XYZ file of C-alpha atoms in Angstrom:
782
model
C 23.513 -28.435 12.672
C 21.537 -26.602 10.008
C 21.169 -22.842 10.359
C 18.386 -21.958 12.749
C 15.036 -20.760 11.464
C 13.961 -17.904 13.706
C 10.451 -16.906 14.654
C 10.714 -13.429 13.147
C 14.204 -12.115 12.558
C 15.080 -8.612 11.318
C 14.966 -8.156 7.557
C 16.820 -5.194 6.120
C 15.530 -3.460 3.024
C 18.788 -2.179 1.551
C 18.793 1.571 2.211
C 19.244 1.511 5.986
C 23.033 1.837 5.717
C 22.667 4.917 3.529
C 20.768 6.792 6.238
C 23.096 5.580 8.967
C 26.096 6.682 6.909
C 24.533 10.121 6.470
C 24.322 10.402 10.260
C 27.982 9.441 10.606
C 29.062 11.768 7.813
C 27.263 14.667 9.463
C 28.663 13.624 12.847
C 25.082 13.813 14.173
C 24.853 10.519 15.997
C 22.676 11.373 18.978
C 20.472 12.507 20.469
C 18.018 13.195 17.615
C 18.832 14.613 14.185
C 17.550 14.525 10.609
C 16.830 10.806 10.622
C 14.587 11.138 13.675
C 12.713 14.076 12.155
C 12.203 12.332 8.813
C 11.286 9.030 10.457
C 8.589 10.738 12.516
C 7.206 12.513 9.437
C 7.115 9.240 7.487
C 5.268 7.418 10.274
C 2.714 10.215 10.653
C 2.207 10.372 6.891
C 1.822 6.618 6.570
C -0.842 6.514 9.294
C -2.422 9.844 8.303
C -2.138 11.223 11.850
C -1.073 14.672 13.011
C 2.231 13.732 14.562
C 4.500 10.974 15.836
C 7.197 10.821 18.481
C 10.021 8.363 17.853
C 11.023 6.707 21.132
C 13.282 3.990 22.463
C 10.459 1.421 22.749
C 6.760 0.773 22.527
C 6.786 0.403 26.309
C 8.068 3.957 26.633
C 5.259 5.103 24.337
C 2.621 3.505 26.591
C 4.232 5.041 29.662
C 4.196 8.523 28.145
C 0.589 8.097 26.993
C -0.456 7.262 30.552
C 1.429 10.277 31.892
C -0.191 12.554 29.309
C -3.588 11.192 30.364
C -2.645 12.083 33.985
C -2.760 8.517 35.336
C -1.630 8.494 38.960
C -1.236 6.086 41.839
C -4.485 4.362 42.713
C -6.182 5.074 39.386
C -7.711 2.097 37.610
C -6.643 1.333 34.042
C -8.371 -1.329 31.994
C -5.919 -3.510 30.097
C -5.986 -6.522 27.793
C -4.997 -9.639 29.692
C -3.869 -11.627 26.668
C -0.748 -9.665 25.744
C 2.951 -9.184 26.458
C 3.767 -7.737 29.878
C 5.018 -4.513 28.284
C 1.396 -3.479 27.786
C 0.665 -3.683 31.519
C 4.008 -2.763 33.109
C 3.713 1.021 32.514
C 0.425 1.010 34.419
C 2.365 -0.104 37.456
C 5.137 2.446 36.724
C 2.473 5.026 37.554
C 1.297 3.158 40.625
C -2.086 2.604 38.936
C -4.234 -0.532 39.215
C -4.539 -2.712 36.091
C -7.959 -4.230 35.499
C -7.506 -7.185 33.146
C -10.045 -8.112 30.460
C -10.182 -11.450 28.693
C -10.260 -12.071 24.931
C -12.981 -12.701 22.398
C -12.755 -15.897 20.359
C -12.796 -14.388 16.854
C -9.815 -12.028 17.059
C -8.215 -13.088 20.384
C -8.284 -9.402 21.334
C -10.146 -7.666 24.167
C -13.733 -8.890 24.536
C -16.171 -5.959 24.197
C -18.734 -7.817 26.302
C -16.326 -8.338 29.181
C -15.037 -4.779 28.773
C -18.469 -3.309 29.369
C -19.139 -5.760 32.169
C -15.936 -4.626 33.899
C -16.737 -0.927 33.481
C -20.192 -1.376 34.971
C -18.823 -3.393 37.867
C -16.098 -0.822 38.622
C -18.703 1.960 38.495
C -20.859 0.018 40.958
C -17.819 -0.181 43.212
C -17.432 3.599 42.986
C -14.265 3.579 40.917
C -14.494 4.672 37.285
C -11.585 3.417 35.121
C -9.483 6.300 33.788
C -8.105 4.695 30.606
C -8.559 1.613 28.417
C -5.360 0.060 27.015
C -6.201 -2.559 24.397
C -4.009 -4.549 22.045
C -4.135 -5.691 18.418
C -2.546 -9.112 18.885
C -0.280 -10.632 16.247
C -1.402 -7.941 13.798
C -5.100 -8.827 14.032
C -7.390 -5.810 14.476
C -9.539 -5.794 17.598
C -13.317 -5.407 17.406
C -12.963 -1.660 17.059
C -16.582 -0.727 16.382
C -17.693 -2.124 19.712
C -14.648 -1.123 21.768
C -14.684 2.470 20.525
C -18.442 2.654 21.051
C -18.119 1.459 24.657
C -15.252 3.869 25.342
C -17.288 6.767 23.985
C -20.375 5.686 25.897
C -18.537 5.830 29.242
C -16.197 8.668 28.208
C -12.996 6.725 28.825
C -9.983 7.523 26.595
C -8.333 4.752 24.595
C -4.674 3.845 24.267
C -4.320 1.576 21.260
C -1.397 -0.847 21.538
C -0.620 -1.482 17.876
C 2.929 -2.625 18.634
C 2.401 -5.765 16.546
C 0.040 -4.240 13.999
C 1.787 -1.618 11.878
C 0.254 -1.946 8.416
C -2.952 -3.565 9.671
C -6.276 -1.839 9.064
C -9.869 -1.901 10.180
C -12.428 -0.750 7.639
C -9.481 0.559 5.616
C -8.231 2.777 8.481
C -4.768 2.124 9.881
C -4.556 0.675 13.363
C -3.054 3.012 15.926
C -5.380 5.816 14.817
C -8.620 4.894 16.609
C -7.717 5.942 20.151
C -6.408 9.061 21.862
C -2.931 7.592 21.419
C -1.519 4.831 19.245
C 1.508 2.753 20.212
C 4.023 1.272 17.745
C 7.013 -0.984 18.322
C 10.127 -1.404 16.180
C 11.669 -4.172 18.237
C 13.918 -6.608 16.379
C 11.154 -9.113 15.714
C 8.480 -6.664 14.514
C 7.306 -6.238 10.926
C 9.866 -3.444 10.569
C 12.618 -2.772 13.070
C 15.011 -0.124 14.280
C 16.739 -2.841 16.364
C 14.855 -1.415 19.314
C 12.427 1.427 19.285
C 8.842 2.563 19.258
C 6.590 5.496 18.557
C 3.678 7.365 20.060
C 1.186 8.680 17.503
C -1.877 10.869 17.818
C -4.166 13.333 16.101
C -3.409 15.628 19.068
C -0.361 17.540 17.845
C 0.203 19.317 21.166
C 0.174 16.008 23.028
C 2.945 14.612 20.819
C 5.019 17.776 21.264
C 4.587 17.336 25.008
C 5.569 13.670 24.718
C 8.818 14.627 22.994
C 9.499 17.095 25.818
C 8.960 14.441 28.490
C 11.030 11.927 26.519
C 14.070 14.225 26.532
C 14.291 14.453 30.314
C 11.649 17.244 30.385
C 14.348 19.850 29.871
C 12.899 23.368 30.032
C 13.586 25.947 27.350
C 16.521 27.635 29.072
C 20.245 28.177 28.323
C 21.098 25.973 31.262
C 19.738 22.588 32.315
C 16.464 23.304 34.072
C 13.681 20.808 34.859
C 10.215 21.745 36.125
C 8.881 18.187 36.053
C 10.116 14.621 35.970
C 11.332 13.580 32.547
C 12.601 10.391 30.880
C 15.393 9.388 28.563
C 13.000 7.917 25.976
C 13.973 9.567 22.668
C 15.197 7.537 19.719
C 18.745 8.119 18.529
C 19.580 9.431 15.064
C 21.430 6.217 14.149
C 18.500 3.963 15.075
C 16.065 6.257 13.269
C 18.175 5.824 10.113
C 17.369 2.126 10.187
C 13.716 3.045 10.596
C 13.742 5.314 7.538
C 15.052 2.480 5.398
C 12.568 0.042 6.882
C 9.585 2.296 6.187
C 10.489 2.148 2.493
C 9.805 -1.596 2.440
C 6.899 -1.711 4.901
C 4.186 -2.306 2.282
C 6.277 -5.065 0.757
C 6.711 -6.659 4.197
C 2.947 -6.580 4.828
C 2.303 -8.188 1.455
C 4.929 -10.840 2.174
C 3.418 -11.595 5.600
C -0.027 -11.984 4.051
C 1.322 -14.304 1.356
C 2.967 -16.333 4.112
C -0.356 -16.566 5.946
C -2.041 -17.852 2.780
C 0.659 -20.485 2.401
C 0.317 -21.645 6.014
C -3.450 -21.662 5.649
C -3.302 -23.795 2.504
C -0.886 -26.204 4.180
C -2.522 -26.468 7.597
C -6.066 -27.034 6.368
C -4.951 -30.577 5.587
C -4.399 -31.437 9.243
C -6.886 -32.382 11.910
C -7.457 -30.125 14.910
C -5.386 -27.176 13.642
C -6.857 -23.687 13.261
C -4.978 -20.610 12.075
C -5.875 -17.123 13.315
C -7.555 -15.524 10.310
C -9.461 -12.311 9.607
C -13.118 -12.743 10.666
C -14.392 -10.851 7.620
C -13.313 -8.325 4.990
C -13.573 -5.391 7.410
C -10.401 -6.714 9.064
C -7.021 -6.413 7.370
C -4.174 -7.989 9.292
C -0.456 -7.663 8.655
C -0.221 -11.228 10.032
C 2.893 -10.275 11.970
C 3.043 -13.802 13.361
C 1.162 -16.813 12.068
C -0.471 -18.351 15.103
C -2.280 -21.654 15.416
C -4.436 -23.448 17.931
C -3.931 -27.187 18.363
C -6.884 -29.218 19.605
C -5.266 -32.276 21.258
C -8.434 -34.389 20.862
C -8.406 -34.067 17.085
C -4.710 -33.536 16.388
C -3.460 -36.409 18.580
C -0.732 -34.069 19.798
C -0.469 -30.823 21.743
C 1.153 -27.428 21.555
C 4.220 -28.378 23.540
C 4.956 -31.554 21.565
C 4.739 -29.610 18.324
C 6.998 -26.867 19.721
C 9.574 -29.415 20.856
C 9.483 -31.195 17.494
C 10.225 -27.903 15.765
C 12.942 -27.090 18.280
C 14.633 -30.437 17.657
C 14.830 -29.432 13.996
C 16.367 -26.060 14.906
C 13.134 -24.197 14.154
C 12.019 -21.546 16.620
C 8.360 -21.394 17.615
C 6.776 -19.943 20.720
C 3.663 -20.401 22.858
C 1.105 -17.624 22.691
C 1.215 -14.967 25.407
C 0.548 -16.177 28.917
C -2.371 -13.997 30.110
C -1.486 -11.189 32.498
C -4.056 -12.308 35.053
C -2.094 -15.579 35.377
C 1.279 -13.863 35.799
C 2.585 -13.920 39.395
C 3.377 -10.206 39.287
C -0.213 -9.317 38.364
C -2.295 -12.058 39.978
C -3.454 -9.809 42.825
C -5.251 -7.386 40.495
C -8.892 -7.573 39.366
C -9.687 -9.506 36.205
C -12.807 -10.172 34.161
C -12.232 -13.440 32.376
C -14.158 -16.346 30.897
C -11.326 -18.768 30.173
C -10.764 -17.777 26.551
C -7.192 -16.521 26.889
C -6.280 -19.443 29.135
C -7.394 -21.835 26.374
C -5.480 -19.806 23.804
C -2.324 -20.015 25.910
C -2.762 -23.736 26.479
C -3.340 -24.589 22.804
C -1.622 -21.796 20.895
C 1.684 -21.669 19.067
C 3.440 -18.973 17.010
C 5.046 -20.313 13.851
C 8.088 -18.856 12.044
C 6.895 -15.787 10.171
C 9.953 -13.826 9.132
C 9.706 -12.101 5.786
C 13.202 -13.384 4.964
C 12.238 -17.069 5.089
C 13.522 -18.936 2.033
C 11.734 -21.660 0.100
C 14.116 -24.122 1.736
C 13.020 -22.804 5.146
C 9.346 -23.241 4.261
C 9.936 -26.810 3.120
C 11.811 -27.607 6.317
C 9.012 -26.167 8.482
C 6.296 -27.956 6.534
C 8.213 -31.235 6.554
C 8.599 -31.083 10.321
C 4.944 -30.169 10.874
C 3.905 -32.936 8.507
C 5.655 -35.484 10.707
C 4.155 -34.324 13.986
C 0.604 -33.402 12.924
C -2.170 -35.824 12.040
C -3.380 -35.469 8.486
C -7.066 -35.099 7.841
C -8.467 -37.940 5.792
C -8.900 -36.725 2.246
C -12.495 -37.495 1.352
C -13.450 -38.972 -1.981
C -16.187 -36.602 -3.149
C -17.717 -34.392 -0.440
C -20.366 -31.952 -1.669
C -19.589 -28.252 -1.851
C -21.634 -27.061 1.105
C -20.861 -23.453 1.974
C -22.701 -20.447 3.346
C -24.410 -19.761 0.017
C -25.981 -23.225 0.100
C -26.931 -22.879 3.761
C -28.493 -19.476 3.145
C -30.446 -20.750 0.141
C -31.857 -23.711 2.057
C -32.602 -21.503 5.049
C -34.488 -19.059 2.856
C -36.625 -21.872 1.473
C -37.302 -23.313 4.914
C -38.344 -19.889 6.187
C -40.572 -19.302 3.166
C -43.035 -21.882 4.436
C -43.004 -23.763 1.111
C -40.533 -26.640 0.980
C -42.085 -29.224 -1.359
C -42.294 -28.958 -5.148
C -42.988 -25.387 -6.141
C -41.459 -22.260 -7.645
C -37.852 -23.123 -6.734
C -38.076 -26.480 -8.478
C -39.587 -24.933 -11.579
C -36.886 -22.261 -11.624
C -34.212 -24.930 -11.264
C -35.694 -26.757 -14.248
C -35.510 -23.587 -16.321
C -31.916 -22.874 -15.262
C -30.838 -26.385 -16.278
C -32.704 -26.139 -19.587
C -31.023 -22.811 -20.319
C -27.619 -24.196 -19.374
C -27.791 -27.267 -21.634
C -29.987 -25.613 -24.333
C -32.760 -28.163 -23.893
C -36.393 -27.501 -24.929
C -37.613 -28.827 -21.574
C -36.237 -30.288 -18.330
C -38.096 -32.034 -15.507
C -36.560 -32.337 -12.048
C -37.263 -35.544 -10.148
C -35.983 -37.198 -6.984
C -33.248 -39.274 -8.656
C -31.720 -40.185 -11.996
C -33.030 -43.697 -11.406
C -36.551 -42.247 -11.293
C -35.898 -40.464 -14.570
C -34.780 -43.617 -16.353
C -37.762 -45.504 -14.993
C -40.257 -42.842 -16.051
C -38.839 -42.871 -19.578
C -39.015 -46.664 -19.866
C -42.568 -46.614 -18.516
C -43.633 -43.901 -20.973
C -42.180 -45.872 -23.893
C -44.108 -48.943 -22.822
C -41.186 -51.247 -22.070
C -42.548 -54.469 -20.647
C -41.986 -58.161 -20.118
C -40.471 -59.782 -23.165
C -38.719 -56.597 -24.303
C -34.950 -56.172 -24.300
C -32.907 -53.132 -23.284
C -29.237 -52.887 -24.287
C -26.851 -51.317 -21.775
C -23.157 -51.552 -20.858
C -21.971 -54.174 -18.418
C -19.753 -51.454 -16.951
C -22.201 -49.212 -15.112
C -23.865 -48.718 -11.758
C -26.565 -51.252 -10.933
C -29.337 -48.619 -11.108
C -29.085 -48.603 -14.917
C -29.965 -52.289 -15.000
C -32.381 -52.326 -12.070
C -34.854 -50.011 -13.818
C -35.045 -52.476 -16.712
C -35.857 -55.277 -14.279
C -38.545 -53.070 -12.706
C -40.345 -52.986 -16.064
C -40.181 -56.768 -16.407
C -37.859 -56.449 -19.397
C -34.516 -58.155 -20.004
C -31.236 -56.257 -19.574
C -28.923 -57.138 -22.446
C -25.405 -56.310 -21.318
C -22.702 -55.536 -23.846
C -19.014 -54.854 -23.483
C -17.326 -51.450 -23.363
C -14.401 -49.781 -25.098
C -11.124 -50.567 -23.400
C -9.884 -46.977 -23.682
C -12.774 -44.771 -22.520
C -14.976 -47.256 -20.542
C -18.041 -46.343 -22.633
C -20.424 -48.707 -24.389
C -19.068 -50.251 -27.588
C -21.143 -49.356 -30.665
C -20.004 -52.562 -32.386
C -21.192 -54.561 -29.363
C -24.577 -52.768 -29.513
C -24.971 -53.703 -33.170
C -24.361 -57.381 -32.455
C -26.842 -57.393 -29.553
C -29.852 -55.894 -31.377
C -32.784 -58.233 -31.963
C -36.420 -57.813 -32.843
C -37.077 -57.570 -29.081
C -34.799 -54.551 -28.593
C -36.786 -51.511 -27.554
C -34.245 -49.244 -25.872
C -30.504 -48.599 -25.779
C -29.135 -46.980 -22.603
C -25.652 -45.559 -23.230
C -23.862 -44.503 -20.035
C -21.441 -41.557 -20.096
C -18.748 -43.031 -17.896
C -17.235 -40.435 -15.576
C -18.905 -37.685 -17.590
C -17.156 -38.537 -20.884
C -19.838 -38.691 -23.596
C -20.554 -41.892 -25.480
C -20.377 -42.063 -29.292
C -23.853 -40.625 -29.832
C -23.431 -39.825 -33.525
C -22.687 -43.488 -34.232
C -25.446 -44.720 -31.893
C -28.057 -42.406 -33.435
C -26.897 -43.378 -36.904
C -27.092 -47.049 -35.962
C -30.709 -46.959 -34.747
C -31.721 -45.232 -37.996
C -30.041 -47.696 -40.352
C -32.502 -49.503 -42.583
C -31.401 -52.930 -41.427
C -31.794 -51.993 -37.758
C -35.150 -50.295 -38.444
C -36.354 -53.519 -40.004
C -35.791 -55.315 -36.710
C -37.872 -52.880 -34.702
C -41.437 -53.912 -33.914
C -43.678 -51.466 -32.101
C -46.196 -52.567 -29.474
C -47.932 -49.236 -28.757
C -48.691 -45.892 -30.368
C -45.631 -44.128 -28.938
C -43.269 -46.796 -30.241
C -45.005 -46.729 -33.583
C -44.694 -42.928 -33.776
C -40.951 -43.066 -33.022
C -40.513 -46.044 -35.344
C -37.151 -47.074 -33.998
C -35.196 -48.056 -30.903
C -35.329 -45.358 -28.196
C -31.958 -43.885 -27.171
C -32.183 -43.193 -23.440
C -28.922 -41.673 -22.212
C -27.827 -42.377 -18.656
C -26.114 -39.010 -18.308
C -25.906 -39.295 -14.514
C -22.277 -38.144 -14.587
C -22.315 -35.748 -17.494
C -24.035 -32.467 -16.671
C -21.740 -29.929 -18.317
C -20.076 -32.374 -20.713
C -19.435 -31.160 -24.246
C -20.456 -33.031 -27.397
C -19.992 -31.501 -30.856
C -19.259 -28.084 -29.272
C -22.534 -28.068 -27.315
C -23.448 -28.883 -23.740
C -24.639 -32.461 -23.609
C -28.374 -32.658 -23.011
C -30.174 -33.282 -26.291
C -27.913 -35.862 -27.967
C -30.418 -38.619 -27.184
C -34.194 -38.903 -27.027
C -33.844 -38.445 -23.273
C -30.800 -37.460 -21.249
C -31.133 -38.255 -17.546
C -28.846 -36.491 -15.046
C -28.118 -37.257 -11.407
C -27.772 -34.733 -8.581
C -26.791 -37.265 -5.928
C -24.520 -36.047 -3.117
C -21.300 -37.132 -4.891
C -22.169 -35.657 -8.283
C -20.744 -32.467 -9.795
C -24.019 -30.681 -9.044
C -25.887 -31.922 -6.016
C -29.304 -31.427 -4.490
C -28.475 -34.059 -1.836
C -30.663 -36.467 -3.803
C -32.227 -35.678 -7.128
C -32.103 -35.860 -10.878
C -33.408 -34.331 -14.078
C -34.762 -35.484 -17.431
C -33.909 -33.518 -20.545
C -36.369 -34.027 -23.415
C -34.860 -34.217 -26.895
C -37.388 -36.238 -28.860
C -37.576 -35.459 -32.588
C -40.615 -34.081 -34.392
C -43.492 -34.740 -34.471
C -43.188 -35.352 -30.720
C -44.229 -32.402 -28.569
C -41.589 -32.211 -25.830
C -43.693 -29.723 -23.851
C -46.636 -32.119 -23.791
C -44.382 -35.034 -22.865
C -42.845 -32.953 -20.074
C -46.373 -32.360 -18.708
C -47.129 -36.083 -18.899
C -43.924 -36.963 -17.028
C -44.618 -34.256 -14.454
C -48.065 -35.721 -13.716
C -46.682 -39.265 -13.645
C -43.976 -38.210 -11.167
C -46.626 -37.007 -8.678
C -49.139 -39.822 -8.301
C -50.772 -39.056 -11.632
C -52.659 -36.071 -10.225
C -53.445 -33.229 -12.598
C -52.661 -30.334 -10.221
C -49.602 -30.073 -8.004
C -49.729 -29.061 -4.335
C -48.715 -25.455 -4.871
C -51.374 -24.808 -7.475
C -54.003 -26.371 -5.217
C -53.150 -24.004 -2.369
C -52.099 -20.788 -4.108
C -54.807 -20.856 -6.761
C -57.379 -22.169 -4.258
C -58.066 -24.994 -6.675
C -58.329 -27.954 -4.361
C -60.096 -30.264 -6.757
C -57.932 -32.410 -9.006
C -58.102 -35.601 -11.022
C -55.856 -38.680 -11.112
C -55.398 -39.793 -14.711
C -52.819 -42.568 -14.251
C -51.374 -44.740 -11.431
C -48.387 -42.439 -11.059
C -45.294 -42.459 -8.910
C -43.854 -40.301 -6.114
C -40.732 -39.064 -7.867
C -40.956 -35.258 -7.576
C -38.136 -32.972 -6.385
C -39.002 -30.636 -3.447
C -38.083 -26.941 -3.361
C -35.822 -27.367 -0.349
C -33.522 -29.535 -2.493
C -33.970 -27.441 -5.620
C -32.718 -24.416 -3.656
C -29.354 -26.204 -3.343
C -29.369 -26.891 -7.060
C -30.050 -23.258 -7.903
C -26.838 -22.209 -6.172
C -24.945 -25.072 -7.786
C -26.065 -24.363 -11.357
C -25.299 -20.634 -11.098
C -21.652 -21.323 -10.223
C -21.259 -24.544 -12.165
C -18.766 -23.158 -14.678
C -16.499 -22.350 -11.717
C -16.972 -25.889 -10.409
C -16.160 -27.419 -13.789
C -13.018 -25.316 -14.139
C -11.774 -26.499 -10.739
C -12.534 -30.142 -11.520
C -10.715 -29.810 -14.836
C -7.684 -28.408 -12.997
C -7.716 -31.436 -10.684
C -7.808 -33.812 -13.675
C -4.944 -31.999 -15.371
C -2.874 -31.983 -12.179
C -3.317 -35.745 -11.812
C -2.412 -36.373 -15.440
C 0.660 -34.184 -15.122
C 1.630 -35.985 -11.916
C 1.322 -39.476 -13.397
C 2.407 -38.818 -16.998
C 5.900 -40.234 -16.503
C 4.748 -43.353 -14.643
C 5.142 -46.307 -17.007
C 2.492 -48.213 -15.058
C -0.208 -45.551 -15.412
C -3.075 -45.642 -17.898
C -4.513 -42.143 -17.763
C -8.216 -41.547 -18.438
C -9.402 -39.918 -21.651
C -11.374 -36.798 -20.905
C -11.149 -34.631 -24.010
C -10.806 -34.849 -27.774
C -11.868 -32.746 -30.756
C -15.497 -33.876 -30.469
C -16.024 -34.501 -26.759
C -15.091 -33.099 -23.381
C -15.858 -34.679 -20.033
C -17.662 -33.117 -17.111
C -14.631 -34.250 -15.093
C -16.692 -36.347 -12.725
C -14.494 -39.417 -12.177
C -10.731 -39.614 -12.590
C -10.419 -43.308 -13.411
C -6.739 -44.201 -13.123
C -5.729 -47.674 -14.290
C -2.588 -49.562 -13.352
C -0.922 -51.705 -16.005
C -0.197 -55.286 -15.145
C -2.291 -55.371 -11.993
C -4.970 -57.899 -11.156
C -8.091 -57.526 -9.052
C -6.497 -58.890 -5.886
C -3.461 -56.643 -6.021
C -5.624 -53.693 -7.031
C -7.569 -54.245 -3.805
C -4.269 -54.340 -1.875
C -3.296 -51.080 -3.540
C -6.560 -49.422 -2.492
C -6.126 -50.649 1.087
C -2.605 -49.219 1.167
C -3.825 -45.833 -0.076
C -6.760 -45.779 2.346
C -4.447 -46.529 5.260
C -2.529 -43.340 4.429
C -5.576 -41.135 4.736
C -6.684 -40.884 1.105
C -10.186 -42.056 0.200
C -10.327 -43.717 -3.200
C -13.009 -45.774 -4.907
C -13.712 -48.132 -7.802
C -16.067 -47.246 -10.663
C -17.662 -49.648 -11.205
C -18.099 -53.289 -10.389
C -19.585 -54.617 -13.640
C -23.248 -55.410 -13.024
C -22.914 -59.102 -14.079
C -20.629 -59.593 -11.056
C -23.445 -58.991 -8.557
C -25.210 -61.979 -7.007
C -28.675 -61.092 -8.284
C -27.508 -60.864 -11.877
C -25.355 -63.967 -11.572
C -28.537 -65.837 -10.585
C -30.107 -64.635 -13.819
C -27.294 -66.295 -15.760
C -25.023 -63.366 -16.508
C -21.246 -63.971 -16.421
C -18.650 -61.229 -16.239
C -16.328 -63.343 -18.386
C -18.582 -62.486 -21.338
C -17.449 -58.862 -21.016
C -13.631 -58.982 -21.007
C -13.040 -55.259 -21.486
C -15.417 -54.376 -18.679
C -13.682 -56.761 -16.303
C -10.166 -55.722 -17.367
C -10.970 -52.065 -16.734
C -12.601 -52.854 -13.404
C -9.661 -54.974 -12.184
C -7.145 -52.225 -12.956
C -9.128 -49.109 -11.967
C -8.973 -46.816 -8.957
C -10.977 -43.585 -8.818
C -9.132 -40.660 -7.258
C -10.735 -37.832 -5.248
C -12.149 -34.984 -7.343
C -14.051 -32.135 -5.714
C -14.116 -28.348 -5.559
C -12.387 -27.877 -2.195
C -9.481 -30.212 -2.977
C -6.319 -28.187 -2.397
C -3.125 -28.179 -4.448
C -1.290 -29.613 -1.476
C -3.801 -32.448 -1.169
C -3.498 -33.233 -4.874
C 0.281 -33.413 -4.567
C -0.087 -35.640 -1.519
C -2.517 -37.960 -3.308
C -0.150 -38.310 -6.259
C 2.739 -39.073 -3.921
C 0.741 -41.646 -1.949
C -0.530 -43.414 -5.089
C 2.963 -43.581 -6.577
C 4.467 -44.920 -3.360
C 1.638 -47.434 -2.930
C 2.042 -48.762 -6.481
C 5.760 -49.137 -5.835
C 5.093 -50.979 -2.577
C 2.426 -53.314 -4.008
C 3.845 -53.914 -7.491
C 7.490 -52.959 -7.076
C 7.136 -50.465 -9.962
């Protein structure tokens, strides 16, 4: 059988033998000696306390602390229930009564609310608790602000069981230094070890001196053995302390290693349903993450703690349930407890995972492989929006402001977008579709007119043409980048052509230099016939860019936004920037057009044609307005713009992450002879990294659909962008045939869109690549 992976085995630093050898060479083996003295000084210096007493165990340290605090038979001592029995046993050594307190959900440590409830109840019963013994479980700091405050309020001294928490901090102060006494353990499985051992620490120097006296059998200062009080054989030996000296030299490294291990587990486990890892509640907490501990929700995970533990055990990997609460232990069940079920749930669902600082990469892989088999993977979504606390706070602020429809937030969002893309003016509306429609309406597109657009696009691009009564003229796309073919545009232009709508597929810009040059060629200009003043003023075909995917794209070293007469962006829920629903129009019309005036016209047209918006009517007390056109209801409200304001401020971060996802996919598939990788950057253009459109050589539509089904069945959401518009029933009825657009159909039949979003993890990307490769092999045999 393979070598066992232990939960947390000792890990020597390299100098321990040197100190042990010094003890042997000096023939000072026990009791005490230089190693003990230096070990105590190092501990006290590390924690910035007055003194430390090195002892045989953390249990001994708790016992001595209780003795020093004069705990006697019948006294009541408050104690964490969710802990190892060593925390509570010394209370019974003294004949005292343990009063057990349940945990809080955030840290799993003593609940301040239940602590105060217990104190008040004991006071009402005429019995004031003498001491509070609380624990920092698994290295996680307890809620010290509240616990210390309660202890001070009722004048009850604290014993801080930091046996598992050496190196942990709260508000940058080491644990073990908040109470009257701090307890450390150097047991074999702790973050550093002396094989067995512990320490009592305090700012009370006299108390530690007294502890050392009691720990050496309370021998009086006399030439003969004389004892005036009961003592204990609790002092650490010089040999064991030598190990401790060496271990202290690597303590910071061990803490760093434990925290790196926690990050790795966190990254791995976030991909599985119903699994939560104990993590610092906020940046005031700094845990050494002595053990990585998880909770398993059976309803979501389709397994339970014990099945996972047994699966690990069968693979020779040690794991362990969380502590069984003291109030459930037979030896303590007779004593009072103040519980709400939290620790019982933790015990039922919790598991400690291997967390030794000497785990190898091979060990990690073995652990992760085993967990992967027994845990249920979360479905990897296709394109969930990035909704975090910043978004929630921004929306909440707007809701609380009392103004949620179009107002200052929307106008600010417009300015932020305009600044970002270097546009003279931007109007926010309720969808990109609305933006395209407003532009066509403004230009006077009507029945009998023709609008050229790619066959390979979303139906909205064509639907807006139908809305105007005009004829969509579909043309084919380039086989390599999915974008509209300039040669196909040229062939499709007639004297009825009023508008060209290029679509930036997946955020990769179309060939705008060629398109703009084309519409200004003398021959093409000769075809153009204007039917209104605006068309006559422009004197050529309007270039209306469907830039729904391409906010943040680069064209000729500039952010895309003014490469066409209008660029229309989408902020739908799956887009790079979202406002849940929404869009924006960027105005880039050439002189002599006044983009400011046109912005104002569009703004009025997007709100029923009324001359004053709602905010101006109320704030400026100007209720009277005019309606100058039969406008639309296409405005963006502030509550949605508040989402966009957060999104645009951090958009460079979003783009960088999306680019990393693209590059990881391309690296993962580069050696696959069946893979046609998407183009997303060249010397002139760079994508916004919206859609990773992977194509499979030699596949047909039917087998592509089988491939997608196979991938979906393994928990990865993929998509197809797009079904060519001529394939839809409505457009078929109008006489369009997809066979007239061979490149569009060929790309569609071979394409699968892979997940791309900000929160996609490296592990998930690797998993997606693996699943796609395996699925292609299964479906195509490649």
